[in-house]
Amino acid sequence: MPPTATLEDIKAYQQKVEKDKITPDNLPPCPRCRVESMFFKIHAYRERRFLIIIEMLIKAAYCSLVRFKCPGCGKTFTDYPDFAIPHKHYTRPSITGFSASYVESNDMTYQQAVMVNRNVPGYPQNDATLAPSTIHRWITTLGCFTQTCRTALIVLLQENPGSSICRDLARLIIPQRKYKTNQRKKQLTGCRQLVIIEAFFQATFKTSIFTKLATRLAFS
Ligand SMILES: [Zn+2]
């Protein structure tokens, strides 16, 4: 089974939107005027297309996202469900799952990283499939959640000071054949750290760093 959010996940969020259950409380304070997010007002609903993978087929699923507005300065903020990453159409389980399989293997190629049981998820309308370059881009994105990782690490160590996580992070080596530039090495390292931190976070708090923490830190 390829990693993906399900249609049920998306429908459940849509129902929360329709029942007015989405609150701005997890959003960070307004960066311009420091108004706390609990004072934000609903500004608009925007339909958003997500790509989920059902039986190896990439299918579109739609759900509304809520935009809030700061009453101080009028800046707007989108609340993202925990299966979403801003500016990405595929869902967070797909993005983290495929990226993790690449960064956690020493010899995997991007061509191999898109495969699930010797098959590549594809679009039902044509011959297009999940592209190796898409995984490359996802790793770029995941490698930049520096603040989220740093904060998650602090919280984890507060909860469990004896955790092996720092040793695991320190031991981490990215094979040289995976990068040509230092910048790419940094992104691969950041992504791999995120995968490790997320696993510890899930095991410790039974929730993802993307449920509240990443939102609170504005996906930085
Ligand atoms: Zn403001």
Short mmCIF file of C-alpha atoms and ligand atoms in Angstrom, two decimals:
data_model
loop_
_atom_site.label_atom_id
_atom_site.label_comp_id
_atom_site.label_asym_id
_atom_site.label_seq_id
_atom_site.Cartn_x
_atom_site.Cartn_y
_atom_site.Cartn_z
CA MET A 1 0.00 0.00 0.00
CA PRO A 2 1.45 3.38 -0.95
CA PRO A 3 1.38 5.95 1.86
CA THR A 4 -1.50 8.41 1.42
CA ALA A 5 -4.28 10.20 3.25
CA THR A 6 -7.60 8.50 2.57
CA LEU A 7 -10.83 9.80 1.13
CA GLU A 8 -12.28 9.33 4.64
CA ASP A 9 -9.61 11.66 6.12
CA ILE A 10 -10.55 14.32 3.61
CA LYS A 11 -14.29 13.88 4.08
CA ALA A 12 -13.86 14.06 7.87
CA TYR A 13 -12.09 17.41 7.56
CA GLN A 14 -14.73 18.70 5.15
CA GLN A 15 -17.40 17.82 7.72
CA LYS A 16 -15.52 19.71 10.39
CA VAL A 17 -15.40 22.73 8.09
CA GLU A 18 -19.14 22.49 7.41
CA LYS A 19 -19.94 22.16 11.10
CA ASP A 20 -17.78 25.21 11.93
CA LYS A 21 -15.40 23.08 13.97
CA ILE A 22 -12.23 24.58 12.53
CA THR A 23 -10.80 27.14 14.92
CA PRO A 24 -7.79 29.43 14.44
CA ASP A 25 -6.31 28.50 17.85
CA ASN A 26 -3.39 26.46 16.49
CA LEU A 27 -2.22 29.18 14.14
CA PRO A 28 0.70 31.37 15.23
CA PRO A 29 0.06 34.95 16.37
CA CYS A 30 -0.03 37.52 13.56
CA PRO A 31 3.61 38.20 12.62
CA ARG A 32 2.78 41.81 11.78
CA CYS A 33 0.85 42.99 14.81
CA ARG A 34 1.21 40.10 17.28
CA VAL A 35 -2.55 39.65 17.72
CA GLU A 36 -3.14 36.13 19.14
CA SER A 37 -4.71 33.73 16.65
CA MET A 38 -7.76 33.02 18.84
CA PHE A 39 -8.97 36.51 17.90
CA PHE A 40 -8.77 35.81 14.13
CA LYS A 41 -12.09 35.84 12.27
CA ILE A 42 -13.18 33.51 9.48
CA HIS A 43 -12.45 35.28 6.22
CA ALA A 44 -13.20 32.82 3.42
CA TYR A 45 -13.49 29.18 2.40
CA ARG A 46 -11.36 27.99 -0.44
CA GLU A 47 -11.78 24.70 -2.24
CA ARG A 48 -8.54 22.80 -2.49
CA ARG A 49 -7.67 19.80 -4.64
CA PHE A 50 -5.69 16.99 -3.03
CA LEU A 51 -4.12 14.00 -4.71
CA ILE A 52 -4.59 10.70 -2.93
CA ILE A 53 -3.53 7.22 -4.02
CA ILE A 54 -6.24 4.57 -4.17
CA GLU A 55 -5.15 1.10 -5.32
CA MET A 56 -2.11 2.59 -7.08
CA LEU A 57 -4.20 5.21 -8.88
CA ILE A 58 -3.68 8.91 -8.22
CA LYS A 59 -7.08 10.49 -7.72
CA ALA A 60 -8.27 13.99 -6.93
CA ALA A 61 -10.25 14.66 -3.77
CA TYR A 62 -11.59 18.07 -2.83
CA CYS A 63 -12.02 19.76 0.49
CA SER A 64 -12.51 23.30 1.75
CA LEU A 65 -9.78 25.06 3.65
CA VAL A 66 -10.62 27.91 6.01
CA ARG A 67 -8.93 31.27 5.73
CA PHE A 68 -8.81 33.46 8.82
CA LYS A 69 -8.17 37.17 9.00
CA CYS A 70 -6.26 39.10 11.64
CA PRO A 71 -8.56 41.82 13.05
CA GLY A 72 -5.54 44.05 13.71
CA CYS A 73 -4.07 44.35 10.24
CA GLY A 74 -6.18 42.24 7.87
CA LYS A 75 -3.50 39.68 7.05
CA THR A 76 -5.00 36.30 6.16
CA PHE A 77 -3.94 32.81 7.28
CA THR A 78 -4.99 29.37 6.07
CA ASP A 79 -5.66 26.52 8.46
CA TYR A 80 -4.27 23.27 7.07
CA PRO A 81 -5.57 19.85 8.08
CA ASP A 82 -2.84 17.54 9.36
CA PHE A 83 -2.88 15.58 6.09
CA ALA A 84 -1.82 18.70 4.18
CA ILE A 85 1.43 20.56 3.65
CA PRO A 86 1.13 24.12 2.26
CA HIS A 87 1.52 24.39 -1.53
CA LYS A 88 1.49 20.61 -2.00
CA HIS A 89 -1.28 18.65 -3.70
CA TYR A 90 -0.22 15.23 -2.55
CA THR A 91 -1.03 14.51 1.08
CA ARG A 92 1.41 14.54 3.96
CA PRO A 93 1.54 10.73 4.42
CA SER A 94 2.56 10.38 0.74
CA ILE A 95 5.09 13.20 0.95
CA THR A 96 6.72 11.96 4.16
CA GLY A 97 6.36 8.26 3.28
CA PHE A 98 8.00 8.33 -0.15
CA SER A 99 10.65 10.82 1.01
CA ALA A 100 11.46 8.69 4.06
CA SER A 101 11.99 5.58 1.97
CA TYR A 102 14.52 7.49 -0.14
CA VAL A 103 16.47 9.18 2.65
CA GLU A 104 16.52 6.12 4.90
CA SER A 105 18.10 3.92 2.26
CA ASN A 106 21.76 4.23 1.36
CA ASP A 107 21.49 3.04 -2.22
CA MET A 108 17.97 3.85 -3.39
CA THR A 109 17.54 6.01 -6.49
CA TYR A 110 14.67 8.43 -7.10
CA GLN A 111 13.40 6.03 -9.78
CA GLN A 112 13.17 3.32 -7.14
CA ALA A 113 11.72 5.68 -4.53
CA VAL A 114 8.45 6.12 -6.46
CA MET A 115 7.87 2.36 -6.62
CA VAL A 116 5.53 0.38 -4.39
CA ASN A 117 5.77 -3.39 -4.89
CA ARG A 118 7.44 -2.92 -8.30
CA ASN A 119 4.69 -0.58 -9.48
CA VAL A 120 4.50 3.18 -9.70
CA PRO A 121 1.27 4.98 -8.73
CA GLY A 122 -0.25 6.49 -11.89
CA TYR A 123 -3.04 8.71 -13.13
CA PRO A 124 -6.17 6.93 -14.37
CA GLN A 125 -6.63 9.37 -17.31
CA ASN A 126 -3.25 8.81 -19.01
CA ASP A 127 0.10 7.07 -18.77
CA ALA A 128 1.60 9.63 -16.39
CA THR A 129 2.92 8.31 -13.10
CA LEU A 130 4.32 9.71 -9.88
CA ALA A 131 7.58 11.28 -11.05
CA PRO A 132 10.98 10.71 -9.42
CA SER A 133 11.51 14.50 -9.58
CA THR A 134 8.43 14.93 -7.36
CA ILE A 135 10.15 13.01 -4.56
CA HIS A 136 13.23 15.17 -5.10
CA ARG A 137 11.08 18.30 -4.57
CA TRP A 138 9.30 16.85 -1.54
CA ILE A 139 12.66 16.28 0.14
CA THR A 140 13.57 19.90 -0.57
CA THR A 141 10.38 20.96 1.24
CA LEU A 142 10.75 18.56 4.17
CA GLY A 143 14.41 19.51 4.57
CA CYS A 144 13.43 23.08 5.41
CA PHE A 145 11.21 22.53 8.48
CA THR A 146 14.11 23.54 10.70
CA GLN A 147 12.14 25.38 13.38
CA THR A 148 9.55 22.61 13.59
CA CYS A 149 12.27 19.97 14.06
CA ARG A 150 14.16 22.06 16.60
CA THR A 151 11.04 22.68 18.68
CA ALA A 152 9.90 19.05 18.44
CA LEU A 153 13.33 17.96 19.67
CA ILE A 154 13.15 20.28 22.69
CA VAL A 155 9.68 18.99 23.58
CA LEU A 156 10.79 15.38 23.17
CA LEU A 157 13.82 15.83 25.40
CA GLN A 158 11.70 17.55 28.05
CA GLU A 159 9.35 14.57 28.02
CA ASN A 160 12.10 11.97 27.94
CA PRO A 161 15.58 13.31 28.85
CA GLY A 162 17.13 9.84 28.43
CA SER A 163 15.93 9.45 24.85
CA SER A 164 18.39 8.10 22.30
CA ILE A 165 17.20 10.64 19.73
CA CYS A 166 20.28 12.89 19.90
CA ARG A 167 22.56 9.90 19.33
CA ASP A 168 20.38 8.80 16.41
CA LEU A 169 20.53 12.27 14.87
CA ALA A 170 24.28 12.57 15.42
CA ARG A 171 24.96 9.19 13.80
CA LEU A 172 23.13 10.13 10.65
CA ILE A 173 25.24 10.11 7.46
CA ILE A 174 24.05 10.95 3.96
CA PRO A 175 25.87 8.88 1.30
CA GLN A 176 27.97 11.10 -0.95
CA ARG A 177 26.44 9.74 -4.15
CA LYS A 178 23.11 11.32 -3.15
CA TYR A 179 24.22 14.93 -3.53
CA LYS A 180 26.46 17.17 -5.62
CA THR A 181 26.11 20.38 -3.63
CA ASN A 182 26.31 21.24 0.03
CA GLN A 183 22.86 22.74 -0.18
CA ARG A 184 21.39 19.40 -1.27
CA LYS A 185 23.29 17.62 1.48
CA LYS A 186 21.70 20.00 3.96
CA GLN A 187 18.19 19.33 2.58
CA LEU A 188 18.70 15.56 2.67
CA THR A 189 20.02 15.78 6.23
CA GLY A 190 17.11 18.00 7.29
CA CYS A 191 14.60 15.61 5.73
CA ARG A 192 16.18 12.58 7.37
CA GLN A 193 16.25 14.34 10.74
CA LEU A 194 12.57 15.17 10.31
CA VAL A 195 11.76 11.51 9.63
CA ILE A 196 13.59 10.44 12.81
CA ILE A 197 12.05 13.20 14.94
CA GLU A 198 8.56 12.47 13.59
CA ALA A 199 8.91 8.77 14.48
CA PHE A 200 9.98 9.61 18.05
CA PHE A 201 7.23 12.22 18.29
CA GLN A 202 4.57 9.76 17.10
CA ALA A 203 5.81 7.12 19.55
CA THR A 204 5.92 9.57 22.47
CA PHE A 205 2.85 11.74 21.92
CA LYS A 206 0.73 9.54 19.60
CA THR A 207 0.41 12.42 17.18
CA SER A 208 2.35 13.94 14.31
CA ILE A 209 4.54 17.03 14.43
CA PHE A 210 2.28 18.25 11.62
CA THR A 211 -0.90 18.15 13.71
CA LYS A 212 -0.21 21.26 15.79
CA LEU A 213 3.48 22.03 16.04
CA ALA A 214 4.19 22.74 12.36
CA THR A 215 1.05 24.90 12.12
CA ARG A 216 2.03 26.82 15.24
CA LEU A 217 5.45 27.50 13.70
CA ALA A 218 3.94 28.49 10.35
CA PHE A 219 5.58 25.48 8.63
CA SER A 220 9.05 26.92 9.13
ZN ZN B 1 -2.19 41.38 12.22
#
